[in-house]
Short mmCIF file of C-alpha atoms in Angstrom, two decimals:
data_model
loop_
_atom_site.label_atom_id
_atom_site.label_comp_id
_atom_site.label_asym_id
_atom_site.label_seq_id
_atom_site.Cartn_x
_atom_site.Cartn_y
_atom_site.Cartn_z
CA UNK A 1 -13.30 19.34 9.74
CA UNK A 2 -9.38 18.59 9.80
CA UNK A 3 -10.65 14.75 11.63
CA UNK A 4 -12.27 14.34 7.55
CA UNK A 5 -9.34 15.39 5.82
CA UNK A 6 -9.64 19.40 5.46
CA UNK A 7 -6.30 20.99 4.72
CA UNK A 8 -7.49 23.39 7.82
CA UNK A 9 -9.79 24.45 10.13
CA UNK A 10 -11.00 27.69 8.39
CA UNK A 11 -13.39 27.84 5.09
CA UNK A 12 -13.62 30.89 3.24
CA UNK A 13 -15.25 30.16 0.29
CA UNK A 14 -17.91 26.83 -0.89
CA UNK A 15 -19.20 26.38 -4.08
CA UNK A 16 -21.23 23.14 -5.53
CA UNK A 17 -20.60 22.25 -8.98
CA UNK A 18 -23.51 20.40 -11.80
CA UNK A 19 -22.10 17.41 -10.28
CA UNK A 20 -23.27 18.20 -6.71
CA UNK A 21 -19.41 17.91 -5.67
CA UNK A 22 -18.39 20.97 -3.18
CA UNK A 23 -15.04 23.08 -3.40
CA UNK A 24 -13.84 24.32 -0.51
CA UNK A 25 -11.51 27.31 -0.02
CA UNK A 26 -9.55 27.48 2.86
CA UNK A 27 -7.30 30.00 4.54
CA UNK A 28 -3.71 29.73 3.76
CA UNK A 29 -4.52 26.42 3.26
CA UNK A 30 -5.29 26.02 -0.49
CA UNK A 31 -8.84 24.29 -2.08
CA UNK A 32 -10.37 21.19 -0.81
CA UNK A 33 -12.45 19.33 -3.16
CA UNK A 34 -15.99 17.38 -1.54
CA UNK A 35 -16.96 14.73 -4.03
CA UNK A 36 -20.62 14.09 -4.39
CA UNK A 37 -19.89 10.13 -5.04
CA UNK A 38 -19.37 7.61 -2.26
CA UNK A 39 -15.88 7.41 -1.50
CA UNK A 40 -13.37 4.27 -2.17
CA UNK A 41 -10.62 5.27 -0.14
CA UNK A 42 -10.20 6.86 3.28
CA UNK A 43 -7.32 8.22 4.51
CA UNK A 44 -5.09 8.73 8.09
CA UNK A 45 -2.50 11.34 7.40
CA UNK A 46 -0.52 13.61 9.59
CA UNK A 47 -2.69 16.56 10.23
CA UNK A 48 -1.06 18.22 13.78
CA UNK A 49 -3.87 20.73 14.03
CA UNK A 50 -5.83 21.90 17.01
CA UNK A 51 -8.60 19.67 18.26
CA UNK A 52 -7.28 17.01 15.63
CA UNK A 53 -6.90 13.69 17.97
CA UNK A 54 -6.70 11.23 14.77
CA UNK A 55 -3.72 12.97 13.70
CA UNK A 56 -0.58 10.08 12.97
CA UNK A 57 2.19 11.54 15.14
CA UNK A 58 4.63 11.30 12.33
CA UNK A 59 4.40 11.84 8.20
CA UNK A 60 5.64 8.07 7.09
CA UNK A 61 3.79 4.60 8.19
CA UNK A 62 6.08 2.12 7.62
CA UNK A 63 4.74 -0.86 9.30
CA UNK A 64 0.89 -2.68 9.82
CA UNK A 65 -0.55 -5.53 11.55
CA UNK A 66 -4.51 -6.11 13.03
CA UNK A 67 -4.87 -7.32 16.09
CA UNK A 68 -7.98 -10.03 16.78
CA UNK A 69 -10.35 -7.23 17.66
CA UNK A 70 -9.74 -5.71 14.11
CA UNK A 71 -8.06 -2.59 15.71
CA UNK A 72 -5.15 -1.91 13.66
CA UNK A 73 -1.34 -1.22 14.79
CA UNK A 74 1.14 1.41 13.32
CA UNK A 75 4.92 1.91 13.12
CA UNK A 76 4.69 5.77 12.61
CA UNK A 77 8.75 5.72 13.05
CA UNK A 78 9.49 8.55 15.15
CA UNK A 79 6.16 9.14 15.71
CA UNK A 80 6.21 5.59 17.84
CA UNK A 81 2.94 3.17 17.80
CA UNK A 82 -0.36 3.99 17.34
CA UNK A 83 -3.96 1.94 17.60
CA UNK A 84 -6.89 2.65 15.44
CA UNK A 85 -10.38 1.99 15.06
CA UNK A 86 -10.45 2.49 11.37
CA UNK A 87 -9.95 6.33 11.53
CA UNK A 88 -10.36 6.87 15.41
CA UNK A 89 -6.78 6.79 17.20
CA UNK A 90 -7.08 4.80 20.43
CA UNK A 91 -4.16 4.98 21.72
CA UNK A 92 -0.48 6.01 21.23
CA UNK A 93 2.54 4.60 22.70
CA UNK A 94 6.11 6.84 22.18
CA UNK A 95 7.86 5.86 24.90
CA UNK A 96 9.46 2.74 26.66
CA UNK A 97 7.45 1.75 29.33
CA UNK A 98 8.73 3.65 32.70
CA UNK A 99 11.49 6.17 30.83
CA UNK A 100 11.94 8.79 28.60
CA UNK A 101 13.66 6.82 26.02
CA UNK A 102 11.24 7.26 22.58
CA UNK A 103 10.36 4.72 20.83
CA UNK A 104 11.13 4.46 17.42
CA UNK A 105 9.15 1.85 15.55
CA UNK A 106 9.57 0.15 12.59
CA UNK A 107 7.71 -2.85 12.09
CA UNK A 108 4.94 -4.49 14.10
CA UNK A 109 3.34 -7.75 14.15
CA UNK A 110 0.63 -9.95 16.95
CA UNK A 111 1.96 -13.22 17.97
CA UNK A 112 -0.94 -16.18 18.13
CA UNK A 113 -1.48 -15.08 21.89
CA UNK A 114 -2.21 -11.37 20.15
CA UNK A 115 0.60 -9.73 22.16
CA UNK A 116 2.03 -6.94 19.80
CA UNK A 117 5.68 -7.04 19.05
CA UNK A 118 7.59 -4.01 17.80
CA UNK A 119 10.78 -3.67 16.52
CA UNK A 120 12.66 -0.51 16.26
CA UNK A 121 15.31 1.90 13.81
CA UNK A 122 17.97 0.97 16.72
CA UNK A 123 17.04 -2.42 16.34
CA UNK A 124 15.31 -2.91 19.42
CA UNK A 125 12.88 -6.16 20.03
CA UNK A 126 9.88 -5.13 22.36
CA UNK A 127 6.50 -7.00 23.32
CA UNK A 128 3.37 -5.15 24.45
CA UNK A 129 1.76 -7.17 26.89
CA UNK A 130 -2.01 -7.80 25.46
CA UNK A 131 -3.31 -7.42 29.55
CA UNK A 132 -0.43 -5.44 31.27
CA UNK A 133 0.23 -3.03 28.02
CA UNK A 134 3.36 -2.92 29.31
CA UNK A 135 6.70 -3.16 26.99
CA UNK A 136 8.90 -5.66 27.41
CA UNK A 137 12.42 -5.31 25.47
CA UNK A 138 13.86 -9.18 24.23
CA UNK A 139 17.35 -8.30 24.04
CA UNK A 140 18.65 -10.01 20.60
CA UNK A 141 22.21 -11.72 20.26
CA UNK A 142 24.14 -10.74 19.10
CA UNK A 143 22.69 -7.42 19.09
CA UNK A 144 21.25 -6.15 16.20
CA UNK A 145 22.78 -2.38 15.90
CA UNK A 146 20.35 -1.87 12.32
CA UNK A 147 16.47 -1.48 11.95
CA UNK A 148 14.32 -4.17 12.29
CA UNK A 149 12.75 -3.89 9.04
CA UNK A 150 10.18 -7.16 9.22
CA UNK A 151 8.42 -9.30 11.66
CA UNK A 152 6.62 -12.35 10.93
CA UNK A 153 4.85 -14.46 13.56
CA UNK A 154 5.14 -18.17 12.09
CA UNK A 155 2.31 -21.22 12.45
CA UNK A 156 4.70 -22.36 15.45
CA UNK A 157 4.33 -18.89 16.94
CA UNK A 158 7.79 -18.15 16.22
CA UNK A 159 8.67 -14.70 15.55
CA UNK A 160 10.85 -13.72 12.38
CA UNK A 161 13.34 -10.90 12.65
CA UNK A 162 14.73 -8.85 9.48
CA UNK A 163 17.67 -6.92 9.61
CA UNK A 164 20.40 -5.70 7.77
CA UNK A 165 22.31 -7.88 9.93
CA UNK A 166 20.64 -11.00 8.51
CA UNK A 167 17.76 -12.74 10.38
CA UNK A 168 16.60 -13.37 14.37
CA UNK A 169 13.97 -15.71 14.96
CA UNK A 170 12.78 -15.94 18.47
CA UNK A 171 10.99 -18.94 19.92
CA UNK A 172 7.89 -17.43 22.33
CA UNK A 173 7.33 -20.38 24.28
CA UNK A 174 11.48 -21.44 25.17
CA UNK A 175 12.80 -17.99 25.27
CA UNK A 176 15.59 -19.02 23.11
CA UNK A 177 17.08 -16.91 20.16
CA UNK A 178 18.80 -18.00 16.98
CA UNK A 179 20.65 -15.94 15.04
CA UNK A 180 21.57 -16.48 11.07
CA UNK A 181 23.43 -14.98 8.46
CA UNK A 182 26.08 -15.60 5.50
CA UNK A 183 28.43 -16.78 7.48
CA UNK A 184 26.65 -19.52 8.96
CA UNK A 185 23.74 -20.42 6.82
CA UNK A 186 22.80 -20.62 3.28
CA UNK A 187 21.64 -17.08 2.98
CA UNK A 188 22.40 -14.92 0.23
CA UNK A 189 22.37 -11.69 1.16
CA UNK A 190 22.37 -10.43 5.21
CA UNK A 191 19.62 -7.13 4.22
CA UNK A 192 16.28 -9.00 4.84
CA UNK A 193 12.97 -6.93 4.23
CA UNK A 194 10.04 -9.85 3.98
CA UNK A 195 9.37 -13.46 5.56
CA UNK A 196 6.29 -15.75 4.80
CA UNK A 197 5.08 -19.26 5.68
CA UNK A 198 3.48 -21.43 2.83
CA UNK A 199 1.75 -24.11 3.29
CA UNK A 200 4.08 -26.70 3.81
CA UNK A 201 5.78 -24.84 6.68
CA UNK A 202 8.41 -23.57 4.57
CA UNK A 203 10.08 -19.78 5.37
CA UNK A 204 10.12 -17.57 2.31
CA UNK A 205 12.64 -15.30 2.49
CA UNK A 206 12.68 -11.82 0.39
CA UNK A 207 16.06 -9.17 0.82
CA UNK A 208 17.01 -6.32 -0.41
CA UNK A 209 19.56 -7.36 -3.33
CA UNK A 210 17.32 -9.93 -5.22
CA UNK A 211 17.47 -13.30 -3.33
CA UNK A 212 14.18 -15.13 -2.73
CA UNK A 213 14.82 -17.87 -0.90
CA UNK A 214 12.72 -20.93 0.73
CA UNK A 215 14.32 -22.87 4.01
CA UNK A 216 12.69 -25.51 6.08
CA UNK A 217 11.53 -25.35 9.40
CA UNK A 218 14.98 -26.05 10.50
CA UNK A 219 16.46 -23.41 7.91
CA UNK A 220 17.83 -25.61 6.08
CA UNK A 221 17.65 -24.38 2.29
CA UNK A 222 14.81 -25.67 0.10
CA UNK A 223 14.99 -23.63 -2.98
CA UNK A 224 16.83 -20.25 -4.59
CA UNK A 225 14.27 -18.91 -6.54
CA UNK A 226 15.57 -15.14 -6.81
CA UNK A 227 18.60 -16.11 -8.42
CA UNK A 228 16.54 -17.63 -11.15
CA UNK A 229 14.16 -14.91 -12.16
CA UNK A 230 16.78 -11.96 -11.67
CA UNK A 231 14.05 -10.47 -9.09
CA UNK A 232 16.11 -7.93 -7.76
CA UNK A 233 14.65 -5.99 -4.29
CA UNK A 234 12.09 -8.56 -2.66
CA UNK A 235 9.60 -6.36 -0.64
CA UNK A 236 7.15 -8.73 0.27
CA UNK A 237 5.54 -11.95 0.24
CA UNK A 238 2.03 -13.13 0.53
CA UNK A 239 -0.11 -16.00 0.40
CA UNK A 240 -3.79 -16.01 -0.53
CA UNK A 241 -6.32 -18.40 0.37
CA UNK A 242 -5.42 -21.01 -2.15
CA UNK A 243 -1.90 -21.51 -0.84
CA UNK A 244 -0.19 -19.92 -3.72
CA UNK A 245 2.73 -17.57 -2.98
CA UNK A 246 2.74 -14.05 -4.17
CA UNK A 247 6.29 -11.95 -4.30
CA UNK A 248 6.01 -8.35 -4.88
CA UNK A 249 9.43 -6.52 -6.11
CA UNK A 250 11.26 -4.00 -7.62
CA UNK A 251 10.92 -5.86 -10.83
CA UNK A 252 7.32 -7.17 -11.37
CA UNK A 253 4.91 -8.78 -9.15
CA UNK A 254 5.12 -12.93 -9.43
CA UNK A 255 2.59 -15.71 -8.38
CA UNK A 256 3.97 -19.22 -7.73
CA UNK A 257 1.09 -22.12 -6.91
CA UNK A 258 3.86 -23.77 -4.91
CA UNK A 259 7.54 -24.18 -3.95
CA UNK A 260 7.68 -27.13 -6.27
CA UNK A 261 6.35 -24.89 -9.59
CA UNK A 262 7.90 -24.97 -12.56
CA UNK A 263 5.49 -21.98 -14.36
CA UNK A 264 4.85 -19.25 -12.86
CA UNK A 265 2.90 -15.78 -13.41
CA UNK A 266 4.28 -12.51 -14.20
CA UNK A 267 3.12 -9.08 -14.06
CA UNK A 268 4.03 -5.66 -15.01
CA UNK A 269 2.65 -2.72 -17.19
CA UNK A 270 2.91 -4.77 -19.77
CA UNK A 271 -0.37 -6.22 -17.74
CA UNK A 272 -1.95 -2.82 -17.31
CA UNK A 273 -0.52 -1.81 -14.22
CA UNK A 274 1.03 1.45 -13.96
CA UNK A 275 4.14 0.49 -12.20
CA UNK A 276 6.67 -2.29 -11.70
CA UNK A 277 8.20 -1.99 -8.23
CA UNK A 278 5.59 -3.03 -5.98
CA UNK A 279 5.59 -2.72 -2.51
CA UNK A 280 2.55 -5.27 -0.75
CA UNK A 281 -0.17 -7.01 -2.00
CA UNK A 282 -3.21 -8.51 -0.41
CA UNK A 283 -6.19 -10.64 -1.47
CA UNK A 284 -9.50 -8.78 -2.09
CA UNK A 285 -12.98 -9.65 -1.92
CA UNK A 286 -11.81 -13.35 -3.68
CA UNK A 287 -9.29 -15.25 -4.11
CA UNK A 288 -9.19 -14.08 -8.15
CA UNK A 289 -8.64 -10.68 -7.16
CA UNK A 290 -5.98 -8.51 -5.23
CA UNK A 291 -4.42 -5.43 -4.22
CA UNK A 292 -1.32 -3.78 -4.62
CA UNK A 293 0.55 -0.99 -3.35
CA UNK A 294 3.75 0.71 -5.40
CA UNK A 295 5.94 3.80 -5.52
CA UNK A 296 2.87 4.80 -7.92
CA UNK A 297 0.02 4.39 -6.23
CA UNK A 298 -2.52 1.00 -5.39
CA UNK A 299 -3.70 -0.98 -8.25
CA UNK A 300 -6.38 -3.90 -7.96
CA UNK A 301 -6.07 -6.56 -10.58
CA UNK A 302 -8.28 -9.11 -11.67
CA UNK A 303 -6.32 -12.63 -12.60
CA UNK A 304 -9.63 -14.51 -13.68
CA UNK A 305 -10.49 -11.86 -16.28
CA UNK A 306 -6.80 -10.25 -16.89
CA UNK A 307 -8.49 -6.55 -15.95
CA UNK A 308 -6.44 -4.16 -13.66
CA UNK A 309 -7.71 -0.64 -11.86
CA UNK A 310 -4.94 1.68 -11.03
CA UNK A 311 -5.39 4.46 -8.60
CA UNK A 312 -3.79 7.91 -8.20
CA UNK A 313 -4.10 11.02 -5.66
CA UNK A 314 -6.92 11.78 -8.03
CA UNK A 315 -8.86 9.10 -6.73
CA UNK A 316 -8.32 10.38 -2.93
CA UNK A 317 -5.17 7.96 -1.65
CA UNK A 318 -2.56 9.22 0.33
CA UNK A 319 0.61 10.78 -2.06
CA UNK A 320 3.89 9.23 -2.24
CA UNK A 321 5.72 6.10 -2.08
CA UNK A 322 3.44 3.40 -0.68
CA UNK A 323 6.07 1.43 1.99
CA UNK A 324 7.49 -2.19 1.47
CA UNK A 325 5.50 -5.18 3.16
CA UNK A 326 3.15 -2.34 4.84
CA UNK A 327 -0.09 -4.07 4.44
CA UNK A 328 -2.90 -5.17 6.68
CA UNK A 329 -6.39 -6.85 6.78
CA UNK A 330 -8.81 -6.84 9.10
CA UNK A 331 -11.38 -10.48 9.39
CA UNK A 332 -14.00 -7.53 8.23
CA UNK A 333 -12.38 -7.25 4.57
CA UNK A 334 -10.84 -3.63 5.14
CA UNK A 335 -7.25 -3.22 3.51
CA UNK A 336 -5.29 -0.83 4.62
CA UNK A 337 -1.70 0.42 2.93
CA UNK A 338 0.99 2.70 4.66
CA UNK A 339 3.18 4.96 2.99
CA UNK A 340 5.26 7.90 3.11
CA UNK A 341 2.17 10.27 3.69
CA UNK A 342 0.42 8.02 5.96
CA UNK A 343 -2.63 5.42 5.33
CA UNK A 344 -4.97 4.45 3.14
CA UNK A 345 -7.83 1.94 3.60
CA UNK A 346 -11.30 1.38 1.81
CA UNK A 347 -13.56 -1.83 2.11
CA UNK A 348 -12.76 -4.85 -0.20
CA UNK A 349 -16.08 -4.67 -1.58
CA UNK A 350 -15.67 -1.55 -2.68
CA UNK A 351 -17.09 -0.59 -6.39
CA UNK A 352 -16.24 2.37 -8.62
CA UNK A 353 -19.99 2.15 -9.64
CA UNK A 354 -20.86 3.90 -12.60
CA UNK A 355 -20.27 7.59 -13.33
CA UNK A 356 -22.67 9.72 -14.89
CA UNK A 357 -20.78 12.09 -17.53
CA UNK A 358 -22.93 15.20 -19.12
CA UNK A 359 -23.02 14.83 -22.89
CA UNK A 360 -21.11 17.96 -24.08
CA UNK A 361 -23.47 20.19 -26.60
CA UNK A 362 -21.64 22.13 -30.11
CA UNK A 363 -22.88 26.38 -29.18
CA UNK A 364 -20.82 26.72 -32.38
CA UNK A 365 -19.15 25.66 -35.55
CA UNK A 366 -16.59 28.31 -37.06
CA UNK A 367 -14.23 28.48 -40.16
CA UNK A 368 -11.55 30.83 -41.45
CA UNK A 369 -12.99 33.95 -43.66
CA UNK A 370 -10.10 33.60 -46.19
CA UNK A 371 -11.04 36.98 -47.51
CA UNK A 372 -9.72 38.27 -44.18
CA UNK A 373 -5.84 39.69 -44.10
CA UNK A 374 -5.35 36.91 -40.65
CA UNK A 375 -6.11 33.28 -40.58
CA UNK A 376 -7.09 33.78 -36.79
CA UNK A 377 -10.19 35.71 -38.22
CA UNK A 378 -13.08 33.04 -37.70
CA UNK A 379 -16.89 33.50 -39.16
CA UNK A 380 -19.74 31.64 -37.64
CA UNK A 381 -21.47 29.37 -40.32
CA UNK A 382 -24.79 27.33 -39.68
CA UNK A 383 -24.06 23.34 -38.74
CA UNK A 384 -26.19 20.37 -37.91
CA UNK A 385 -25.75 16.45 -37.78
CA UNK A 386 -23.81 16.66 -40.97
CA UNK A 387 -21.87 19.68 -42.35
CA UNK A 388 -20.08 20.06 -45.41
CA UNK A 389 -17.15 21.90 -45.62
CA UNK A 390 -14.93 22.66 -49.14
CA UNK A 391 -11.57 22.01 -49.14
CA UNK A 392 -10.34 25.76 -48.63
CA UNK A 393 -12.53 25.93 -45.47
CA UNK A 394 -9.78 23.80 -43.66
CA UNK A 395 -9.22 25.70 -40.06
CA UNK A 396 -12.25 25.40 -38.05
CA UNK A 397 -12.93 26.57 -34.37
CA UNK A 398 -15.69 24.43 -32.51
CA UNK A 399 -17.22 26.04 -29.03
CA UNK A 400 -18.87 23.30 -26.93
CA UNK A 401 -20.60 24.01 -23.43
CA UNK A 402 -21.37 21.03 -20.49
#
């Protein structure tokens, strides 16, 4: 049904292939195609049909987080926030608590209490109350009048603000706001799309024009690494389990083992991967292997044995541009990736496994009759392991079946 992924409600046609894979034809709603195999990917699109309670609200997911429970928040933009159990919707929230004022999210991300906080296009601060599930707007000053593009909820359960208006942080337990910027801090550049905490309880800080940039706990500035390695748009950073620092951008995807690290690693296609602005990242099954989301697709790469998988439509992952820092994990080991045409998640442990391809079998071996007036007149001739052919017998035809 539609819930699975149908293009619609009505099948007209169904035909199983050698494979055991089914084809579906639909009414006015093109061919759906069943694979046999055990599917990697699952997918939570926008599918407004009848009966279809799953459905996102809204085309684009632009922001994840998990909540303890493993449930899994979404900024569907105009579409508000939604709750799912992996592909069961719990709950949706469009509104402000009380009015008819929509709510437009952006980002989301669950404080250390897990209260979700959401943060809007108008650049609007809200918490959901994890007992009351009631919104609460923080009113930011000065006021933000740009999207909140990023929240980050830090060890001191600080949350981080990004906007094109430079950077919020707000302070849970004293209610107090700080605001900073170019003109009175050492940031670069006032568009901020990323934050993360490394180990040391420094702030990495990626934005939109190519600064990467690591303050104290104080904000006081640390190191200018984007400057250095010309990384142009930062659209997220991560750290894995080992503490190192991983920045996905428009120009590459880099791993740093620490703020102090002179080397660094570096890649690109050049590494196999089949794009070079990349848009999140998250650990897989190990800390040797992670995931990636770009404007191409999700790619899984292998850094102990230099080996990356790239991924396509083909392979059953939601189309379009995957969306910057839109990544989440659940304690479980399901990834999940938003994009422009919704979600995709699979299980870290997932496996390609190994496909069984039909050896194709020769029906016939042809040549050009040169005593014929036309060089597309073909004879059949006898053939077997080895054939022999002379040299005027030099435009052959070969008929294979599966």
């Amino acid at each position: 049904n539609t819930d699975d992924g149908l293009s619609g409600g009505s099948v007209q046609a169904l035909y199983q292939d050698f494979y055991g894979n089914f084809w579906a034809g639909g009414f006015i709603s093109g061919v759906n195609f069943i694979s046999n195999r055990k599917e990697i990917f699952q997918k939570i699109s926008y599918l407004p049909f009848a009966g279809n309670q799953n459905s996102l609200d809204h085309t684009s997911v632009v922001g994840l987080c998990a909540d303890e429970d493993d449930k899994i928040w979404v900024a569907n933009v105009f579409g508000g926030v939604a709750q799912y159990d992996r592909k069961n919707k719990i709950k949706n929230i469009s509104r402000i608590s009380g009015s008819e004022i929509p709510l437009h999210a952006r980002s989301v991300c669950m404080d250390r209490q897990n209260n979700l906080w959401i943060g809007t296009t108008e650049g609007k601060l809200y918490q959901l109350n994890k007992k009351s599930q009631k919104l609460t707007n923080i009113p930011l000053n000065p006021a933000s009048n740009t999207s909140i593009f990023y929240l980050f909820c830090d060890s001191k359960n600080r949350i981080w603000i990004g906007t094109d208006g430079g950077i919020y942080v707000y302070d849970i337990a004293t209610s107090q706001i700080r605001h900073y910027s170019t003109q009175n801090s050492e940031l670069n550049d006032n568009n901020i799309r990323t934050f993360c905490e490394d180990k040391n309880g420094y702030l990495w800080v990626g934005s939109l024009i190519g600064a990467l940039q690591v303050f104290d706990e104080n904000f006081n500035l640390i190191k200018n690494i984007g400057r250095n390695f010309n990384f142009y748009a930062v659209n997220h950073v991560y750290k894995d389990s080992r503490n190192r620092m991983w920045v996905a951008t428009q120009n590459d995807l880099f791993m740093f083992s620490s703020v102090d690290a002179k080397a660094f690693m570096r890649y690109g296609k050049n590494d196999g991967f089949a794009e070079n602005n990349f848009s999140a990242i998250s650990e897989g099954k190990n800390a040797d292997e992670f995931w990636v989301s770009s404007i191409n697709g999700i790619s899984k790469i292998d850094i102990k044995n230099n080996k990356v998988l790239n991924y396509f439509i083909s392979d059953g992952i939601a189309a379009g541009d995957y969306e910057k820092s839109t990544v989440a994990k659940t304690k479980t080991g399901e990834i999940y990736f938003g994009g422009q045409h919704g979600i995709t998640f699979f299980d870290q442990h997932s496996d390609d496994g190994d496909i069984a391809f039909l050896k194709p079998q020769i029906t016939s071996f042809m040549v050009v009759d040169k005593s014929k007036e036309f060089i597309t007149d073909f004879h059949v001739i006898p053939f077997g392991d080895v054939t022999e052919l002379n040299y005027t017998q030099n435009s052959i035809q070969i008929n294979f079946n599966v």
